[in-house]
mmCIF file with all atom_site columns, C-alpha atoms in Angstrom:
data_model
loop_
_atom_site.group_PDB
_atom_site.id
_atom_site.type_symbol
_atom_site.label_atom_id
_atom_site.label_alt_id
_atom_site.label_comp_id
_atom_site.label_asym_id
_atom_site.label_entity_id
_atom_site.label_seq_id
_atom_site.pdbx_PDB_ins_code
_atom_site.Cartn_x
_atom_site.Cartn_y
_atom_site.Cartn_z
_atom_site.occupancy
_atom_site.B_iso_or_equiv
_atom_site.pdbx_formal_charge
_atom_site.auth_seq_id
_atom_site.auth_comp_id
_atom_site.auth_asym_id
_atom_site.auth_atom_id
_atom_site.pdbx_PDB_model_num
ATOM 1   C CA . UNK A 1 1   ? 0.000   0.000  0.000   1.00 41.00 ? 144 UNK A CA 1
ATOM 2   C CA . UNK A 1 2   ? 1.254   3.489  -0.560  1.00 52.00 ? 145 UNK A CA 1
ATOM 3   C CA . UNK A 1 3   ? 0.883   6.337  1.524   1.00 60.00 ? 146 UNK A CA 1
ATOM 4   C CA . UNK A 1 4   ? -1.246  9.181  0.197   1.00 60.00 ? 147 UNK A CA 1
ATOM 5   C CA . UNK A 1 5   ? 1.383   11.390 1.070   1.00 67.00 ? 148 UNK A CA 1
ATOM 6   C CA . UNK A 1 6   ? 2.772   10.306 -2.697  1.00 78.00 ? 149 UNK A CA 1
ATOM 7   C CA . UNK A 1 7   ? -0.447  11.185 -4.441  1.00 88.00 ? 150 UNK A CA 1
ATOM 8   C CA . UNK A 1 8   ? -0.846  14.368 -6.197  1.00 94.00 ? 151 UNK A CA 1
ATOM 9   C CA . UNK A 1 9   ? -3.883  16.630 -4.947  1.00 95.00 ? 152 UNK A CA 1
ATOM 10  C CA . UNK A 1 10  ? -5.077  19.478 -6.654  1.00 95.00 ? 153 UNK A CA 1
ATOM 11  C CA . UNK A 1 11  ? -5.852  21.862 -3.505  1.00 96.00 ? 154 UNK A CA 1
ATOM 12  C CA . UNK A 1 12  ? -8.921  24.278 -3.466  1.00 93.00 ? 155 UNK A CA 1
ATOM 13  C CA . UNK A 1 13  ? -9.711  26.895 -1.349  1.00 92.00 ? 156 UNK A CA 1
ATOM 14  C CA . UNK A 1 14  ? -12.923 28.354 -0.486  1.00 89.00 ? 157 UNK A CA 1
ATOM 15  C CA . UNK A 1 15  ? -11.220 31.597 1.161   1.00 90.00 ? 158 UNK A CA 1
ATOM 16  C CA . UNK A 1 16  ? -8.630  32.005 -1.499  1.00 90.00 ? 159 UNK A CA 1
ATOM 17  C CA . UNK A 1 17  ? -9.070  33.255 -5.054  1.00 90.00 ? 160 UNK A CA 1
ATOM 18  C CA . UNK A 1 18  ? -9.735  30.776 -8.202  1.00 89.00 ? 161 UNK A CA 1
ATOM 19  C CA . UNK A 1 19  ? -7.122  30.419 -11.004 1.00 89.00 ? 162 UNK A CA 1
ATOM 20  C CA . UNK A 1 20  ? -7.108  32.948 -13.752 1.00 87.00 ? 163 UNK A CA 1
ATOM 21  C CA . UNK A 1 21  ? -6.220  30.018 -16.050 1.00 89.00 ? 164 UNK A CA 1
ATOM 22  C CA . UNK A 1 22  ? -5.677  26.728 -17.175 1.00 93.00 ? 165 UNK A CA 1
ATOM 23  C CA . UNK A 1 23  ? -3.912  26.054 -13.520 1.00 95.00 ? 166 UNK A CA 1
ATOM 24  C CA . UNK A 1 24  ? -4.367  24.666 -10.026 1.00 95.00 ? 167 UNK A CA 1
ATOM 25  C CA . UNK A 1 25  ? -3.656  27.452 -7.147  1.00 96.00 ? 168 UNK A CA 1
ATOM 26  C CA . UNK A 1 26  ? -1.934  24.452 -5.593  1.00 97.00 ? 169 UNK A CA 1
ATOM 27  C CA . UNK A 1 27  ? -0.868  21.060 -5.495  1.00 97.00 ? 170 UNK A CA 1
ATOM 28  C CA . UNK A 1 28  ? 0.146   18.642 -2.870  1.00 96.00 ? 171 UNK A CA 1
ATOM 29  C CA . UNK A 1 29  ? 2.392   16.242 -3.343  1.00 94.00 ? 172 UNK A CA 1
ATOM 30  C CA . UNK A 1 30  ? 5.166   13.956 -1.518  1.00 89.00 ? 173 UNK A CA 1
ATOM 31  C CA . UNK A 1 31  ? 4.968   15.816 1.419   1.00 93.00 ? 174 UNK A CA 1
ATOM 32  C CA . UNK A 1 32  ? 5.275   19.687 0.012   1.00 97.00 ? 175 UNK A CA 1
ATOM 33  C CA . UNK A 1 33  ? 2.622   21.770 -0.936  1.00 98.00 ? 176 UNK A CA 1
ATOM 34  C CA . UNK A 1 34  ? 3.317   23.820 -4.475  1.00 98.00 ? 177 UNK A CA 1
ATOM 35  C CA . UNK A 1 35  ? 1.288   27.238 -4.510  1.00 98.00 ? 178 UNK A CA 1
ATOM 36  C CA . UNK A 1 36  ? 0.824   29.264 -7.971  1.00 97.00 ? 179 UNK A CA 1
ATOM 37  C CA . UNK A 1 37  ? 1.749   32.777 -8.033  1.00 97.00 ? 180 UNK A CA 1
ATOM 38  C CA . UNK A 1 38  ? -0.622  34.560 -6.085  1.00 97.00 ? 181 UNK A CA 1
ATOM 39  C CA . UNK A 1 39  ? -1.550  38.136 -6.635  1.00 98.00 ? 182 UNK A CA 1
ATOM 40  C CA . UNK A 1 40  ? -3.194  40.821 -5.108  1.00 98.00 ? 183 UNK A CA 1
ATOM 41  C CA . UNK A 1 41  ? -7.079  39.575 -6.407  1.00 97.00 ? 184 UNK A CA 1
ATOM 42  C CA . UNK A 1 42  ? -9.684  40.265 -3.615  1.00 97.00 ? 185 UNK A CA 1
ATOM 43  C CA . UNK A 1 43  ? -11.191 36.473 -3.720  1.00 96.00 ? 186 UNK A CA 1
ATOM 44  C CA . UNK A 1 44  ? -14.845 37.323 -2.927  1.00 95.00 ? 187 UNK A CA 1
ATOM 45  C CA . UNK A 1 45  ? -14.601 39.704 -6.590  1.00 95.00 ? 188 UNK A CA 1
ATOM 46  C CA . UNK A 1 46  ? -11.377 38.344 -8.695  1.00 94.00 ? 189 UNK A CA 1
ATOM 47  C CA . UNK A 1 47  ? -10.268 42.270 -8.692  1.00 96.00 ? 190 UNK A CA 1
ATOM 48  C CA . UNK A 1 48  ? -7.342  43.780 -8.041  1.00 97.00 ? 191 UNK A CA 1
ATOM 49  C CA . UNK A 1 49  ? -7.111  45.018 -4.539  1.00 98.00 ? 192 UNK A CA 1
ATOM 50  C CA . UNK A 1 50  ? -6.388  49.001 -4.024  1.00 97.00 ? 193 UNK A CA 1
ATOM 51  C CA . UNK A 1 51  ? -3.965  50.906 -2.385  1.00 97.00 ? 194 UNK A CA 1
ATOM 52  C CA . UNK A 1 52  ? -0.520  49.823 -5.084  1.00 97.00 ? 195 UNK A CA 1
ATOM 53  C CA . UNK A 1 53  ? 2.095   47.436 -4.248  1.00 98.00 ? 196 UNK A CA 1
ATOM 54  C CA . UNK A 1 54  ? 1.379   47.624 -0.146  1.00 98.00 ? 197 UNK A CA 1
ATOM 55  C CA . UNK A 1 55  ? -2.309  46.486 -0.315  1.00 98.00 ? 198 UNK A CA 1
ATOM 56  C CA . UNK A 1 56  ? -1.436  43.924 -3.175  1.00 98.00 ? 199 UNK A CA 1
ATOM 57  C CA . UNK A 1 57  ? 1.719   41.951 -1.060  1.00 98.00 ? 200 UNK A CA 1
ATOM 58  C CA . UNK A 1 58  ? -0.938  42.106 1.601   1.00 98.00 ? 201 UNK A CA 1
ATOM 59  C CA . UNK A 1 59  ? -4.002  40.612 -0.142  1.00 98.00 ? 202 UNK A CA 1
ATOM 60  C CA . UNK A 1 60  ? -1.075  37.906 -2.180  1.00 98.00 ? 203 UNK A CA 1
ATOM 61  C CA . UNK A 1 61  ? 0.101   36.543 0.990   1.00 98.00 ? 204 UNK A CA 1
ATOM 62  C CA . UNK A 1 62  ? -3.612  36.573 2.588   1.00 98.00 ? 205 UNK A CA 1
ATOM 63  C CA . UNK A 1 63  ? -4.608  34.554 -0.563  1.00 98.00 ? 206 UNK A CA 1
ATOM 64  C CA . UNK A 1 64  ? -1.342  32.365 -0.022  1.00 98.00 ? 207 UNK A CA 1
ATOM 65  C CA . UNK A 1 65  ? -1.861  31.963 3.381   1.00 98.00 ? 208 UNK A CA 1
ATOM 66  C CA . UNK A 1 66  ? -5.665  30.542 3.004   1.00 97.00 ? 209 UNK A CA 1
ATOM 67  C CA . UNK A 1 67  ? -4.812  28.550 -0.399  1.00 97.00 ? 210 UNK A CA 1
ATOM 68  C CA . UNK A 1 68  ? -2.042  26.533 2.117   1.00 97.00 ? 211 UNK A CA 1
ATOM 69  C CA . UNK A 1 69  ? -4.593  26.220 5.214   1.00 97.00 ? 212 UNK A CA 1
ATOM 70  C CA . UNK A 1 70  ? -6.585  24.264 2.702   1.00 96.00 ? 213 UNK A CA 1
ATOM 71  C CA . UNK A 1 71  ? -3.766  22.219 1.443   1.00 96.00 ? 214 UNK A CA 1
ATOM 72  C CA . UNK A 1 72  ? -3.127  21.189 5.469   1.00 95.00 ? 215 UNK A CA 1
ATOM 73  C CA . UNK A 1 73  ? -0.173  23.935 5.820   1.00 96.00 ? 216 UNK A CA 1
ATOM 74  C CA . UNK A 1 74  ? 0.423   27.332 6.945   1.00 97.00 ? 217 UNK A CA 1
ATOM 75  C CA . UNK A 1 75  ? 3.020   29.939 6.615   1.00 98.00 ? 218 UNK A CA 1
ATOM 76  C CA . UNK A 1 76  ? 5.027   28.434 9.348   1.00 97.00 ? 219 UNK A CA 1
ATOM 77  C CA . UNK A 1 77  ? 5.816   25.802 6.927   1.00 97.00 ? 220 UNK A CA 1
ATOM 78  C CA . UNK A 1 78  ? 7.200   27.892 3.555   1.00 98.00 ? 221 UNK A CA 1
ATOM 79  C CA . UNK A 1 79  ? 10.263  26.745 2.907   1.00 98.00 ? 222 UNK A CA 1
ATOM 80  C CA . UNK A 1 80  ? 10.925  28.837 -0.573  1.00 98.00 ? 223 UNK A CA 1
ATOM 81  C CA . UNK A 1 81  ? 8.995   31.793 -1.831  1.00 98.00 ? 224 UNK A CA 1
ATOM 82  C CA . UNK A 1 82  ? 9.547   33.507 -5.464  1.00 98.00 ? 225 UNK A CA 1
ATOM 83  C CA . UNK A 1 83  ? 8.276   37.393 -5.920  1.00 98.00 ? 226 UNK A CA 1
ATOM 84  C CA . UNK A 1 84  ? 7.842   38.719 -9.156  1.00 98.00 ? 227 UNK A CA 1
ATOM 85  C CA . UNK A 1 85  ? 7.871   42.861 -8.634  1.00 98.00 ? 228 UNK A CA 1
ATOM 86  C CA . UNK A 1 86  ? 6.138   44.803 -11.963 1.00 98.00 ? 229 UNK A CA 1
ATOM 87  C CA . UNK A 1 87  ? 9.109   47.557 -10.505 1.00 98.00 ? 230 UNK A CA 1
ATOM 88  C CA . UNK A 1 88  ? 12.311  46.857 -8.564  1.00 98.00 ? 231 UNK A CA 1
ATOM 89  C CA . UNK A 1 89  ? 11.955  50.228 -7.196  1.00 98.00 ? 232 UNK A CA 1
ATOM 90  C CA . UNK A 1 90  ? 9.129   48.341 -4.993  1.00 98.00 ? 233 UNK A CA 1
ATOM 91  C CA . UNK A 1 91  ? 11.071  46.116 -2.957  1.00 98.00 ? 234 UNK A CA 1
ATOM 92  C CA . UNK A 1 92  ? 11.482  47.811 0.430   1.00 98.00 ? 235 UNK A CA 1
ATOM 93  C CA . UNK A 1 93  ? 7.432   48.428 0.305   1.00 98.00 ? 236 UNK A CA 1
ATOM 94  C CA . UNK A 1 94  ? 6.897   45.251 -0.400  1.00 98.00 ? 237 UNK A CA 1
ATOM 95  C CA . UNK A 1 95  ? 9.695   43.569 1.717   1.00 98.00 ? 238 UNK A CA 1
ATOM 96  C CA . UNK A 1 96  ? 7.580   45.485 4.978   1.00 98.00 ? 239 UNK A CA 1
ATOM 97  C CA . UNK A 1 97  ? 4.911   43.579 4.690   1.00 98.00 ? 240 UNK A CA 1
ATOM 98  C CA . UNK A 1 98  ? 6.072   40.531 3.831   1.00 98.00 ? 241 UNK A CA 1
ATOM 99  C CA . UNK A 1 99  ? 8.068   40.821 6.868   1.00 98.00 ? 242 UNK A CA 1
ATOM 100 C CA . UNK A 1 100 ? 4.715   41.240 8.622   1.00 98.00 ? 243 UNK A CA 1
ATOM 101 C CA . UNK A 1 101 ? 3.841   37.191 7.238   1.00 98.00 ? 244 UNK A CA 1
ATOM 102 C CA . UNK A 1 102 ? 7.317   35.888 7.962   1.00 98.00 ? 245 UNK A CA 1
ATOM 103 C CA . UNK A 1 103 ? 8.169   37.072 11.479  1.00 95.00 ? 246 UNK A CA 1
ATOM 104 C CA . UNK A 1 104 ? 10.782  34.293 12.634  1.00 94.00 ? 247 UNK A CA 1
ATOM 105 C CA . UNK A 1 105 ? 12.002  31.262 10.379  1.00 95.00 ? 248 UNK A CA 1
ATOM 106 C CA . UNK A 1 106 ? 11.699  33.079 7.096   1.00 97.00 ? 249 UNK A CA 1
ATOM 107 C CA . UNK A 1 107 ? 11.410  31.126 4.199   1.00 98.00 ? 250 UNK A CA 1
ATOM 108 C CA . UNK A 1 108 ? 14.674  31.214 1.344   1.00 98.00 ? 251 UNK A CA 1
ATOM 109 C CA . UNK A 1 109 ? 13.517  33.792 -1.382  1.00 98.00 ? 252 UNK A CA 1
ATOM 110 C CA . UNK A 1 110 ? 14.306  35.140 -4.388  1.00 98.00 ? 253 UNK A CA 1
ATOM 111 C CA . UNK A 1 111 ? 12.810  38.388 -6.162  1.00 98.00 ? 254 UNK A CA 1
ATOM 112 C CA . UNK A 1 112 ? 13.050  39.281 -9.536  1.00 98.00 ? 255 UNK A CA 1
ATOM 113 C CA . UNK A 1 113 ? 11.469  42.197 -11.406 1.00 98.00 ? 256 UNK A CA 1
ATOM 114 C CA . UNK A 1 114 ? 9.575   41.396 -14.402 1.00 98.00 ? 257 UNK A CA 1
ATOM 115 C CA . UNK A 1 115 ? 8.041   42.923 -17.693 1.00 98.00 ? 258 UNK A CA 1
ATOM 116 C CA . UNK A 1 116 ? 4.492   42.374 -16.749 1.00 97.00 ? 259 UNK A CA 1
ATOM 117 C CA . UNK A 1 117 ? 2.005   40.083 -14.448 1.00 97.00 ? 260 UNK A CA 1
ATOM 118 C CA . UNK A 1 118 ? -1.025  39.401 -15.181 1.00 96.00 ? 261 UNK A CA 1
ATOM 119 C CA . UNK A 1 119 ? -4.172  41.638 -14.070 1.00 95.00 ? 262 UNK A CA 1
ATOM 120 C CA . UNK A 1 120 ? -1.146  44.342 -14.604 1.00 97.00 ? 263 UNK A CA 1
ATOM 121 C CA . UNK A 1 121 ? -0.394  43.458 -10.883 1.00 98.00 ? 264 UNK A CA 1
ATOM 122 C CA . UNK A 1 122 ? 2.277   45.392 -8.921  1.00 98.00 ? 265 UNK A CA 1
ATOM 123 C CA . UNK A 1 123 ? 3.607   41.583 -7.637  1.00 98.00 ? 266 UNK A CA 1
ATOM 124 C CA . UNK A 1 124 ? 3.183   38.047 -7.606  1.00 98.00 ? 267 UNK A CA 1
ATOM 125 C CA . UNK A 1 125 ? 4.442   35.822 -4.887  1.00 98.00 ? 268 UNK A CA 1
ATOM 126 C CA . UNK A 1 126 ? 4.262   31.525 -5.421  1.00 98.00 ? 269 UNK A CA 1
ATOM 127 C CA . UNK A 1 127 ? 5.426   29.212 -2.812  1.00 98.00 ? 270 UNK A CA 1
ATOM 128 C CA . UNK A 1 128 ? 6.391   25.739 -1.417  1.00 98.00 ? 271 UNK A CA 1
ATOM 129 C CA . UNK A 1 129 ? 5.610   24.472 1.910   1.00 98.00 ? 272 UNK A CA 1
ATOM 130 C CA . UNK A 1 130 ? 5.999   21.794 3.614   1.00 97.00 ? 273 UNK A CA 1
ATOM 131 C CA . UNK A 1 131 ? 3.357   19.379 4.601   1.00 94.00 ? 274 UNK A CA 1
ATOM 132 C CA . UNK A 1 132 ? 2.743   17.619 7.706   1.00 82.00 ? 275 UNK A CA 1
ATOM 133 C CA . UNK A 1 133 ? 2.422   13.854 7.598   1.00 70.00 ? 276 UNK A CA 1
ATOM 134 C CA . UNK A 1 134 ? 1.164   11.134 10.027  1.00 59.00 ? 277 UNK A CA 1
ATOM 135 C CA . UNK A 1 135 ? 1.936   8.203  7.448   1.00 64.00 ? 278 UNK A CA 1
ATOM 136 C CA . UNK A 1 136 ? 2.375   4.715  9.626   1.00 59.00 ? 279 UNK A CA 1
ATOM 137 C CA . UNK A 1 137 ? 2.620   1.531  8.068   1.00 53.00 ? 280 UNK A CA 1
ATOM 138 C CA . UNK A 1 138 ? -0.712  0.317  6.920   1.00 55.00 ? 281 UNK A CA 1
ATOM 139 C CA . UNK A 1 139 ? -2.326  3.322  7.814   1.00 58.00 ? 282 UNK A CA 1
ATOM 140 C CA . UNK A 1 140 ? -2.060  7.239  6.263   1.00 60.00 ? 283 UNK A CA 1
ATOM 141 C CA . UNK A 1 141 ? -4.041  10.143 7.188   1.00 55.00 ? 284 UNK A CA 1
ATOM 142 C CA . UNK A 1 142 ? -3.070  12.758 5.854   1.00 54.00 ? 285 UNK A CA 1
ATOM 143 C CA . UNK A 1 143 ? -5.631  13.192 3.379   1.00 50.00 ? 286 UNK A CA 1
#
């Protein structure tokens, strides 16, 4: 028998926002939890919060943050993050609040600035996490 642990989910969210596209928002898989760029999309609406790149980290790591509680994670468990920034010239605003999400045990990062994001977003931030597992011999459940 295998554990489930090895079987790819496709993770939904009812809190987070739905894919723009032909994607899953996340997947689980072998432990880890993949999560698709998120950007700053109110998830109630699928529009772009206000308030530039401030209110848009914000709203990406809320919809992060609710798209891993469904997957069985949190933020306590990102191991890697990527941000995509429309502007270099953003980073320190951004960096301030994602300091807010990340306040011991910060994930490894990298940040690049980009030609364009989708939605004409300010910033996109994807992740991987890791995901708890209570696999035993005969018996998995971590579904």
């Amino acid at each position: 028998m295998s554990c489930c642990c090895s079987e790819k989910k496709v993770v939904t969210a009812e809190k987070g926002p739905k894919a723009i596209g032909p994607y899953s928002v996340g997947v689980t898989v072998g432990g880890l939890v993949f999560i698709s760029g998120q950007l700053g999309l109110v998830p109630e609406t699928g529009i772009m919060v206000e308030g530039g790149i401030e209110a848009e980290t914000r709203q990406a790591l809320q919809n992060l943050k609710a798209i891993l509680e469904a997957a069985g994670s949190g933020l306590d468990n990102v191991v890697k993050t990527t941000v995509f920034l429309r502007d270099m010239n953003d980073f320190a605003r951004m960096n301030a609040v994602y300091a807010e999400f990340f306040t011991h045990d910060a994930p490894a990062r990298s940040a690049f600035q980009v030609a364009a994001l989708p939605k004409n977003g300010a910033v996109e931030i994807e992740a991987i996490a890791a995901k708890p597992c209570d696999c035993e011999k005969d018996h998995c459940s971590c579904k």
